[in-house]
PDB file of C-alpha atoms in Angstrom:
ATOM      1  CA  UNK A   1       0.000   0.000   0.000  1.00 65.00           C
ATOM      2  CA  UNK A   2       1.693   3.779  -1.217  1.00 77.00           C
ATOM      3  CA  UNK A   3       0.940   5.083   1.900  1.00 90.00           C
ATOM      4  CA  UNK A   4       2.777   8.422   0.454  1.00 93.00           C
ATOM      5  CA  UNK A   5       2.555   9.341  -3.038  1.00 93.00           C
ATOM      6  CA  UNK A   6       3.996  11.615  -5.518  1.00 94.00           C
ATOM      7  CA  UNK A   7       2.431  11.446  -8.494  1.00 90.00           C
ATOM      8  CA  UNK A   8       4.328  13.474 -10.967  1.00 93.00           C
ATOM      9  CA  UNK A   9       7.046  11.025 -11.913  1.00 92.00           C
ATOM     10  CA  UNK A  10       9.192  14.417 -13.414  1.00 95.00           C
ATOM     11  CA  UNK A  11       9.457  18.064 -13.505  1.00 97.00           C
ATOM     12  CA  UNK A  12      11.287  20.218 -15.635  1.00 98.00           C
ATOM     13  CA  UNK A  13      11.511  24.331 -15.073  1.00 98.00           C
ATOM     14  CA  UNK A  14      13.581  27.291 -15.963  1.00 98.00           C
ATOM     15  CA  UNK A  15      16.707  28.628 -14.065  1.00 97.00           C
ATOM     16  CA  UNK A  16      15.733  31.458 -11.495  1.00 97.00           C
ATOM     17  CA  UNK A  17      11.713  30.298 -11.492  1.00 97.00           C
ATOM     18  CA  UNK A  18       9.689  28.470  -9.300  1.00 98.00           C
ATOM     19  CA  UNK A  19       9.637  24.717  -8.750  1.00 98.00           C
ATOM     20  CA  UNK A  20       6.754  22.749  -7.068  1.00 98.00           C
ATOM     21  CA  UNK A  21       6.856  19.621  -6.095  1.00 98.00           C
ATOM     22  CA  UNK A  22       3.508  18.098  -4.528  1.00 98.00           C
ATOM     23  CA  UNK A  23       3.620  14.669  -1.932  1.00 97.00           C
ATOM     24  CA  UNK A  24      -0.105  13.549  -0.835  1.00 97.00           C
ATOM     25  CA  UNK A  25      -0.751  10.955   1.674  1.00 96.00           C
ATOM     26  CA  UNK A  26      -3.567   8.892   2.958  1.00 95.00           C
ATOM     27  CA  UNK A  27      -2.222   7.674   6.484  1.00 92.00           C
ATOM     28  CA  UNK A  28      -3.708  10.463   9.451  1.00 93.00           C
ATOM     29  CA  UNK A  29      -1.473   9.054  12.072  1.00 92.00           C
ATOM     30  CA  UNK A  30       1.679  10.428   9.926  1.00 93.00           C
ATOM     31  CA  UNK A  31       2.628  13.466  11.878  1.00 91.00           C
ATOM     32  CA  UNK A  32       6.334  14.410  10.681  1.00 93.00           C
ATOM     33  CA  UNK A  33       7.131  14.973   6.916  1.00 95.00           C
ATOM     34  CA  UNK A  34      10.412  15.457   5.434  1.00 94.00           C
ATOM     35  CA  UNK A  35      11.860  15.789   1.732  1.00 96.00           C
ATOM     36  CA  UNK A  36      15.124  14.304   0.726  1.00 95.00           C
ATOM     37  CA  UNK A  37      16.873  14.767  -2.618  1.00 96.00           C
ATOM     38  CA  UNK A  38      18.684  12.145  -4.415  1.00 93.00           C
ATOM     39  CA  UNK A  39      21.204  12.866  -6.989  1.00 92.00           C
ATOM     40  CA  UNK A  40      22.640   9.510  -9.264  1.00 87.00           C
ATOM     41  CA  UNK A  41      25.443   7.323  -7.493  1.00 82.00           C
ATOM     42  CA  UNK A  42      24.714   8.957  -4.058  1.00 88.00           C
ATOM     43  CA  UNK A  43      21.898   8.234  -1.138  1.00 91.00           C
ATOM     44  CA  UNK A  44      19.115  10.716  -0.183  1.00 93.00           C
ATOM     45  CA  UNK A  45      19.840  13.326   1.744  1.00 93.00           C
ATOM     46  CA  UNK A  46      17.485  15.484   3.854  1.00 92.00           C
ATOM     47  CA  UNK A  47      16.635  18.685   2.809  1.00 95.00           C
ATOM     48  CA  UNK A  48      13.794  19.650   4.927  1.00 95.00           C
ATOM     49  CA  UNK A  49      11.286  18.832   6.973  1.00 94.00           C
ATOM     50  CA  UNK A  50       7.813  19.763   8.861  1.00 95.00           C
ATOM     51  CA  UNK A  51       6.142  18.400  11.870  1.00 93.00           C
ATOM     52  CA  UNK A  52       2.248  18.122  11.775  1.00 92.00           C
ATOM     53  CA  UNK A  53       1.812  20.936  14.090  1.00 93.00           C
ATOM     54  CA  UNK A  54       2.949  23.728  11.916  1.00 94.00           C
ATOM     55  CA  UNK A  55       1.722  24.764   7.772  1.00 95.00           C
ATOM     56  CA  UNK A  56       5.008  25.971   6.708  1.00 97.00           C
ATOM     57  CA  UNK A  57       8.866  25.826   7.316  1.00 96.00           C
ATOM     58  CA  UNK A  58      11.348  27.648   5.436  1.00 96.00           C
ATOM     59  CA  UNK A  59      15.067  27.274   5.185  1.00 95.00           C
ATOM     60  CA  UNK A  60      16.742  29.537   2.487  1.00 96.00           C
ATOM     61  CA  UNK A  61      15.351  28.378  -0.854  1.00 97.00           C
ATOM     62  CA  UNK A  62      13.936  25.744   0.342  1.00 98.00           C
ATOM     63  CA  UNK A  63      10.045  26.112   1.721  1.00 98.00           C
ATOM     64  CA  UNK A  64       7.387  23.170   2.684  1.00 98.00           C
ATOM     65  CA  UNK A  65       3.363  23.974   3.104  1.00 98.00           C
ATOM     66  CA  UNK A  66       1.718  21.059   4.840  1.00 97.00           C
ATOM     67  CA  UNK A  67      -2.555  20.950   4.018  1.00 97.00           C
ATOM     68  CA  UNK A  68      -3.629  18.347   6.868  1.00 95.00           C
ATOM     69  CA  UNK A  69      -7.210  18.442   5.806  1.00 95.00           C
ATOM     70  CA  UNK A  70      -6.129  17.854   2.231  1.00 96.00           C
ATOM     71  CA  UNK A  71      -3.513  15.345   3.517  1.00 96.00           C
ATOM     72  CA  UNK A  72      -1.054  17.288   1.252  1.00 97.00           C
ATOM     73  CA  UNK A  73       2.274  18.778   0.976  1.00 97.00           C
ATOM     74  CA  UNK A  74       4.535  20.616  -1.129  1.00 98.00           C
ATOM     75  CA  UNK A  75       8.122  21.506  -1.447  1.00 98.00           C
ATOM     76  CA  UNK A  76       8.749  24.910  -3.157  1.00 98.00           C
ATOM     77  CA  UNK A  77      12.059  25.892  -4.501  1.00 98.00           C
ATOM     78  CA  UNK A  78      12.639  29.515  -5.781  1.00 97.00           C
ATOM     79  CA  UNK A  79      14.834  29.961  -7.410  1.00 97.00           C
ATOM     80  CA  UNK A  80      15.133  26.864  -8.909  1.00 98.00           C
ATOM     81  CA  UNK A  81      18.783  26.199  -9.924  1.00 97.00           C
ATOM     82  CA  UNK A  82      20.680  23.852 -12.078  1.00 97.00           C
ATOM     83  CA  UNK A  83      22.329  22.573  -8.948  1.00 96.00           C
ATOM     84  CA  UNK A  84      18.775  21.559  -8.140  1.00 97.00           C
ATOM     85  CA  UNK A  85      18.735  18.706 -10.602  1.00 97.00           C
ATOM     86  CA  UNK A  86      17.982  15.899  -8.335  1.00 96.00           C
ATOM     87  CA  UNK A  87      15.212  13.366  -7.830  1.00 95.00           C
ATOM     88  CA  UNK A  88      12.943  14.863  -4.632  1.00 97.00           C
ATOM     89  CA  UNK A  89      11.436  12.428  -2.256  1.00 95.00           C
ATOM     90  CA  UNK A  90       8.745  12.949   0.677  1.00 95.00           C
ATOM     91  CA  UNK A  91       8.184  10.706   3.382  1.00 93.00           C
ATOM     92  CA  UNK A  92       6.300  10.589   6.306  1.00 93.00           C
ATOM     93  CA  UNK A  93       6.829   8.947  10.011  1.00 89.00           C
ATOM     94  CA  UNK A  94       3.882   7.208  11.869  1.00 86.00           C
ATOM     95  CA  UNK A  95       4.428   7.914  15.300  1.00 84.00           C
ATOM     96  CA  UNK A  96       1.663   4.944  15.960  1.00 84.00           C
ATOM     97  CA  UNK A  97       3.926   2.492  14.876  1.00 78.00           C
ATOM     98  CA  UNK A  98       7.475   3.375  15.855  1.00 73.00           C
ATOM     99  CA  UNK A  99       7.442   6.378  13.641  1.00 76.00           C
ATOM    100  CA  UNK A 100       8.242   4.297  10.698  1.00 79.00           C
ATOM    101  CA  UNK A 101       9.077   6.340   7.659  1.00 83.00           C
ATOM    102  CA  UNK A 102       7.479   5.712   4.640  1.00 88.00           C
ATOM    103  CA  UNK A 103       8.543   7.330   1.238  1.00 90.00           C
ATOM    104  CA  UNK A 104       7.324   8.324  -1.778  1.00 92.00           C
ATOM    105  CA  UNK A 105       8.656   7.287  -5.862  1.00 91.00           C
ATOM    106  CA  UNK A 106      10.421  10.616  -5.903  1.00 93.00           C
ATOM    107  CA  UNK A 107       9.937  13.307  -8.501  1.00 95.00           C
ATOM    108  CA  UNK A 108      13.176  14.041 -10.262  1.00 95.00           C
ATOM    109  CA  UNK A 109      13.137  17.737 -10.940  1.00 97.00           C
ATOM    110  CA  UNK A 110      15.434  18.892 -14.273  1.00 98.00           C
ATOM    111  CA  UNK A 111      16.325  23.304 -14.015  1.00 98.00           C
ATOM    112  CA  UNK A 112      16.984  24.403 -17.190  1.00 96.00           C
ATOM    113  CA  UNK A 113      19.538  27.118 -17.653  1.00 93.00           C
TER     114      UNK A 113
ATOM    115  CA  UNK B   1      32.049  11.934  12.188  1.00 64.00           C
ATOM    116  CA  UNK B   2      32.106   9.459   9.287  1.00 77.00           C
ATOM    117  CA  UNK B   3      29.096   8.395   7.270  1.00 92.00           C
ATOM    118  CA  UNK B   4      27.350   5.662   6.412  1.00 95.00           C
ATOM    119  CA  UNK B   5      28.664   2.873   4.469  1.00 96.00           C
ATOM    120  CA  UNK B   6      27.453   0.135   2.735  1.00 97.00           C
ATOM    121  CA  UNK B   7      29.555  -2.353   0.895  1.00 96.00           C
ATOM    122  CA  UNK B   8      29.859  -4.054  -1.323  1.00 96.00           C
ATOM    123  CA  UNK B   9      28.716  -1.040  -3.444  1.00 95.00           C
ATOM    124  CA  UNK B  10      28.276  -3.348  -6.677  1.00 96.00           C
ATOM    125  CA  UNK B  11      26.828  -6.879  -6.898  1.00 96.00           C
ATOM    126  CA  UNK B  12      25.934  -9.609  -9.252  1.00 97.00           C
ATOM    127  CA  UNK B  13      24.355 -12.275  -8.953  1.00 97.00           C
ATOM    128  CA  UNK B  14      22.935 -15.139 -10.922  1.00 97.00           C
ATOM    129  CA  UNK B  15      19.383 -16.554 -10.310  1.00 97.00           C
ATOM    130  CA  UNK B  16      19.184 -19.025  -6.960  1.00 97.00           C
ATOM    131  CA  UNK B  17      21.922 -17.989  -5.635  1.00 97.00           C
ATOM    132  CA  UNK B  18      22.078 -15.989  -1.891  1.00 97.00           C
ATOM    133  CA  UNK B  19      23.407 -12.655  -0.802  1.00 97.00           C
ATOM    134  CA  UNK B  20      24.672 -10.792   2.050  1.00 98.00           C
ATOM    135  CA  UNK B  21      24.750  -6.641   1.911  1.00 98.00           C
ATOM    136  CA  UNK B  22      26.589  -4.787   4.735  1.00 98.00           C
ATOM    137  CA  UNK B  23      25.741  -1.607   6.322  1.00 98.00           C
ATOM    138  CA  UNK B  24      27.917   0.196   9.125  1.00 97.00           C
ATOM    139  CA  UNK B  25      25.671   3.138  10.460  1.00 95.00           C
ATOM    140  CA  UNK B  26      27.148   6.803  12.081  1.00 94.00           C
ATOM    141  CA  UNK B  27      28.929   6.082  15.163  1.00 92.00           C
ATOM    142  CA  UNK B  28      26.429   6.222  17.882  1.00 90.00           C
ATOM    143  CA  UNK B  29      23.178   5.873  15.633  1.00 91.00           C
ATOM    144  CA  UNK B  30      21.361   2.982  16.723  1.00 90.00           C
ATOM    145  CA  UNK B  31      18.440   2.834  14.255  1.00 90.00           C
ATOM    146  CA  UNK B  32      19.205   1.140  10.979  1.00 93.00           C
ATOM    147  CA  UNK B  33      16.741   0.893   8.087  1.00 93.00           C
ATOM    148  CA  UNK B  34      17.076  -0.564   4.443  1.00 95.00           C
ATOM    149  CA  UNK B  35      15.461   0.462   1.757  1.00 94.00           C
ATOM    150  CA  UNK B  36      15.594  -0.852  -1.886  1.00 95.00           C
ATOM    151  CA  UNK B  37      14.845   1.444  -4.565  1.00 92.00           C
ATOM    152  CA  UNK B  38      13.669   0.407  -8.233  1.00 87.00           C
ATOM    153  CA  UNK B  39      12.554   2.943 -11.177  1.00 77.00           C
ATOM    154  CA  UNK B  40       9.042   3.984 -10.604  1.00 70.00           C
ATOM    155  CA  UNK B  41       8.707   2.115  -7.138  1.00 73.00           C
ATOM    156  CA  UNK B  42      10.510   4.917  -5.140  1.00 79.00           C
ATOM    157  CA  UNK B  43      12.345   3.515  -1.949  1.00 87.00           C
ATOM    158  CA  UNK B  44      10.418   0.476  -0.719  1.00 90.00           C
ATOM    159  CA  UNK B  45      10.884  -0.113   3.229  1.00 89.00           C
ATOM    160  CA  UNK B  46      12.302  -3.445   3.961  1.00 93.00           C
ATOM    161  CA  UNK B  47      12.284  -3.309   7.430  1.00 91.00           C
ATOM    162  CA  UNK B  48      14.340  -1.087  10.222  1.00 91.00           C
ATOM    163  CA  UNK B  49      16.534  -2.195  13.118  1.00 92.00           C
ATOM    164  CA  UNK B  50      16.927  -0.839  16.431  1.00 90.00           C
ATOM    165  CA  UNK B  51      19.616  -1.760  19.343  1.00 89.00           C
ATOM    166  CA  UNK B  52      19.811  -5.326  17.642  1.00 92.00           C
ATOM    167  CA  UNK B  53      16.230  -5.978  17.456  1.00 92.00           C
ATOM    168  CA  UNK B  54      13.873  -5.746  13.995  1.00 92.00           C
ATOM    169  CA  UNK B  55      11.353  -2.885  15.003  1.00 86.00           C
ATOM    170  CA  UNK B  56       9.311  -2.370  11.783  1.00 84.00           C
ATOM    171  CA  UNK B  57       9.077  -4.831   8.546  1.00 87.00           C
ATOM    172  CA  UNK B  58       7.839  -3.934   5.061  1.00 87.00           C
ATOM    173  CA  UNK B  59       6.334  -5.857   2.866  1.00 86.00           C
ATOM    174  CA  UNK B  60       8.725  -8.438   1.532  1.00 93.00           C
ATOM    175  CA  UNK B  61       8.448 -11.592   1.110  1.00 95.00           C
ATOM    176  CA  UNK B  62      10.471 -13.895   3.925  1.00 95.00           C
ATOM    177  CA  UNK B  63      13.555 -14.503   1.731  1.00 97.00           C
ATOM    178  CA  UNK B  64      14.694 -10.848   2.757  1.00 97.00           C
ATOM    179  CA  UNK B  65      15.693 -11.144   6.562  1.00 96.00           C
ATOM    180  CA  UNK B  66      18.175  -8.851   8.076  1.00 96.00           C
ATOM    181  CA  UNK B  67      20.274  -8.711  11.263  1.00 96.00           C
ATOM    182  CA  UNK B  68      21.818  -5.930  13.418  1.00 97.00           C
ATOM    183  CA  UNK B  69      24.962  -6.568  15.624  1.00 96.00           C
ATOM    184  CA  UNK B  70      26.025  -5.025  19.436  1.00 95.00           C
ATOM    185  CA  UNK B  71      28.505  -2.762  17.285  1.00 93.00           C
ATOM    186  CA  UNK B  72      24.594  -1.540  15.015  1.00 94.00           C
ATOM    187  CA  UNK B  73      26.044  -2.403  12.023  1.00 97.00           C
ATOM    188  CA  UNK B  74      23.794  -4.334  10.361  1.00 97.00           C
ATOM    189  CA  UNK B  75      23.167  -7.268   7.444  1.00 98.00           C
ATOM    190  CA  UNK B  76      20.777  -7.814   4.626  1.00 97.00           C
ATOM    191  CA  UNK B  77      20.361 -11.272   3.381  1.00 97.00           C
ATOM    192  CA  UNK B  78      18.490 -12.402   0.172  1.00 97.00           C
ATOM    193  CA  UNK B  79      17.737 -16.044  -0.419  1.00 95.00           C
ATOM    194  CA  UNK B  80      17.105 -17.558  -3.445  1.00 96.00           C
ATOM    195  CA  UNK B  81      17.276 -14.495  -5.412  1.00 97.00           C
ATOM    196  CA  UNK B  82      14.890 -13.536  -8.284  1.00 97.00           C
ATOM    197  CA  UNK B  83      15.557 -11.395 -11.650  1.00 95.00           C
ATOM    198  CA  UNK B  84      12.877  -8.923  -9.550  1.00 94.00           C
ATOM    199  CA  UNK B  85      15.412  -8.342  -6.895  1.00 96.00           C
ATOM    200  CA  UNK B  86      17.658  -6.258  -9.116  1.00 96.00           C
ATOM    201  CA  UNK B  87      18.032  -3.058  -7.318  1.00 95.00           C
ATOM    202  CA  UNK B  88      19.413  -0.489  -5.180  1.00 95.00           C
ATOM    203  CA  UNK B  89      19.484  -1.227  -1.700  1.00 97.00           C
ATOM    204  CA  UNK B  90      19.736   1.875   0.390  1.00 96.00           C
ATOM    205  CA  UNK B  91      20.735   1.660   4.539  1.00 96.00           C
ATOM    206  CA  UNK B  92      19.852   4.805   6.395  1.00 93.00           C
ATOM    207  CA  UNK B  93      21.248   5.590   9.894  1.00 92.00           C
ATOM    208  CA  UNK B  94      18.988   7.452  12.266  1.00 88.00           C
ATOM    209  CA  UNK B  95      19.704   8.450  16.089  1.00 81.00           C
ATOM    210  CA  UNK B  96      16.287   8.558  16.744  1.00 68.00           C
ATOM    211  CA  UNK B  97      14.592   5.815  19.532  1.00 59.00           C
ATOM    212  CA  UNK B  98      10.832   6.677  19.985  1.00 49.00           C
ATOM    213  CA  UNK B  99      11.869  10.235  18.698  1.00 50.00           C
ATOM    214  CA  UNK B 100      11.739  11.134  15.205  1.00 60.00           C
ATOM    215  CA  UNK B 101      14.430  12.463  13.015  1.00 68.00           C
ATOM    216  CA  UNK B 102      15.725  12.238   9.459  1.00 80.00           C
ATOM    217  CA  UNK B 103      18.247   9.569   8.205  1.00 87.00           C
ATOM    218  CA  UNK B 104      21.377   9.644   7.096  1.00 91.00           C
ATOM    219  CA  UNK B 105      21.994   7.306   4.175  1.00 94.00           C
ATOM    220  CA  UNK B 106      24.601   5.400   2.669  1.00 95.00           C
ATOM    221  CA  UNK B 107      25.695   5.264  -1.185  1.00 94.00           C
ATOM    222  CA  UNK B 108      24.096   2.008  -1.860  1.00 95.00           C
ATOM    223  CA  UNK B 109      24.069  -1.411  -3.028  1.00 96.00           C
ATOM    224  CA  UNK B 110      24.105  -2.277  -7.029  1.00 95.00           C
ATOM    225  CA  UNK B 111      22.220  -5.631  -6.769  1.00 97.00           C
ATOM    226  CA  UNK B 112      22.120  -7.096 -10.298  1.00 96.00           C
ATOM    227  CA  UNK B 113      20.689 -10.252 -10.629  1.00 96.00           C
ATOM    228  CA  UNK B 114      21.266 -12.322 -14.256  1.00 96.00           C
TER     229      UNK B 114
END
């Protein structure tokens, strides 16, 4: 079961805009999100993350909204750079069960210069 | 402090035949997890250790079993492996207990299987 999904497989934007990338999930015990980025040849790494109690967190670039009644969140980059060129995963932790983390299939994001 | 590692960092295998995947986690995390990752599938959660005891399990079928060690380095074992099993197997490192946190992961596991 894809407790967490990400349903845009790819992205592609332009250097110095805007880039979205959307997570939903379906589990309402998950109450601590985080996005990691993956580039080829290396593990994720965390980029970011958001606990249940709060909408939004920023750090630099990098800013996550969180939509509990839509069970929904996004990671907004701006601006986007080439350097950005990564595959982007979510994941959440179920604090029910030992706050496993569950991920999504990752959105890999291509800036454009 | 040094990161994770995983070795071997390639593999292949033929059909049948067993394997054993190594993951040494940052010194004084005690929460290992291993992933494996194919296109499309996104990192699939095989199942986490924690102070030498399996906490959480995916779902896999039996043939993927796992071990951690007093030191928390950790094994992965496949059994009688299948052309499906081709893929990268991610450990992650986490300091976390009942708390939550991210995790720290290694480089990965090539697992080719002919």
């Amino acid at each position: 079961d894809q407790q967490v999904k990400q349903n845009s497989p790819s992205l592609s934007v332009q250097e110095g805009r805007i880039s979205i990338l959307n997570c939903d999930y379906t589990n309402s015990m998950f109450d601590y999100f985080l996005w990691y980025k993956k580039y080829p040849a290396e593990g994720p790494t965390f980029l970011i993350s958001i606990s249940s109690i709060k909408d939004k967190n920023e750090d630099g670039r990098f800013t996550v909204f969180l939509n509990k009644s839509a069970k929904h969140l996004s990671l907004h980059i701006v601006p986007s750079q080439p350097g950005d060129s990564a595959v982007y995963f979510c994941a959440a932790s179920d604090p029910s069960n030992n706050n496993d983390m569950r991920f999504g299939a990752g959105t890999r994001l291509t800036v454009k210069p | 402090k040094a990161g994770v590692t995983q070795t071997p960092r390639y593999l292949i295998k033929t059909r049948g035949q067993q394997v054993t995947l190594s993951c040494s986690p940052i010194s004084g995390h005690r929460s290992v997890s291993w992933y494996q990752q194919t296109p499309g599938q996104g990192l699939q959660f095989l199942f986490e250790y924690f102070s030498e005891t399996q906490r959480n399990k995916g779902n896999f079928p039996g043939r993927f079993s796992g071990r951690q060690f007093s030191n928390s380095r950790s094994e992965m074992n496949v059994s009688t492996l299948e052309l499906g099993d081709s893929a990268l197997y991610l450990c992650a490192s986490s300091s976390r207990g009942q708390t939550k946190g991210e995790q720290f992961f290694g480089p990965g596991t090539r697992l080719t299987v002919l």
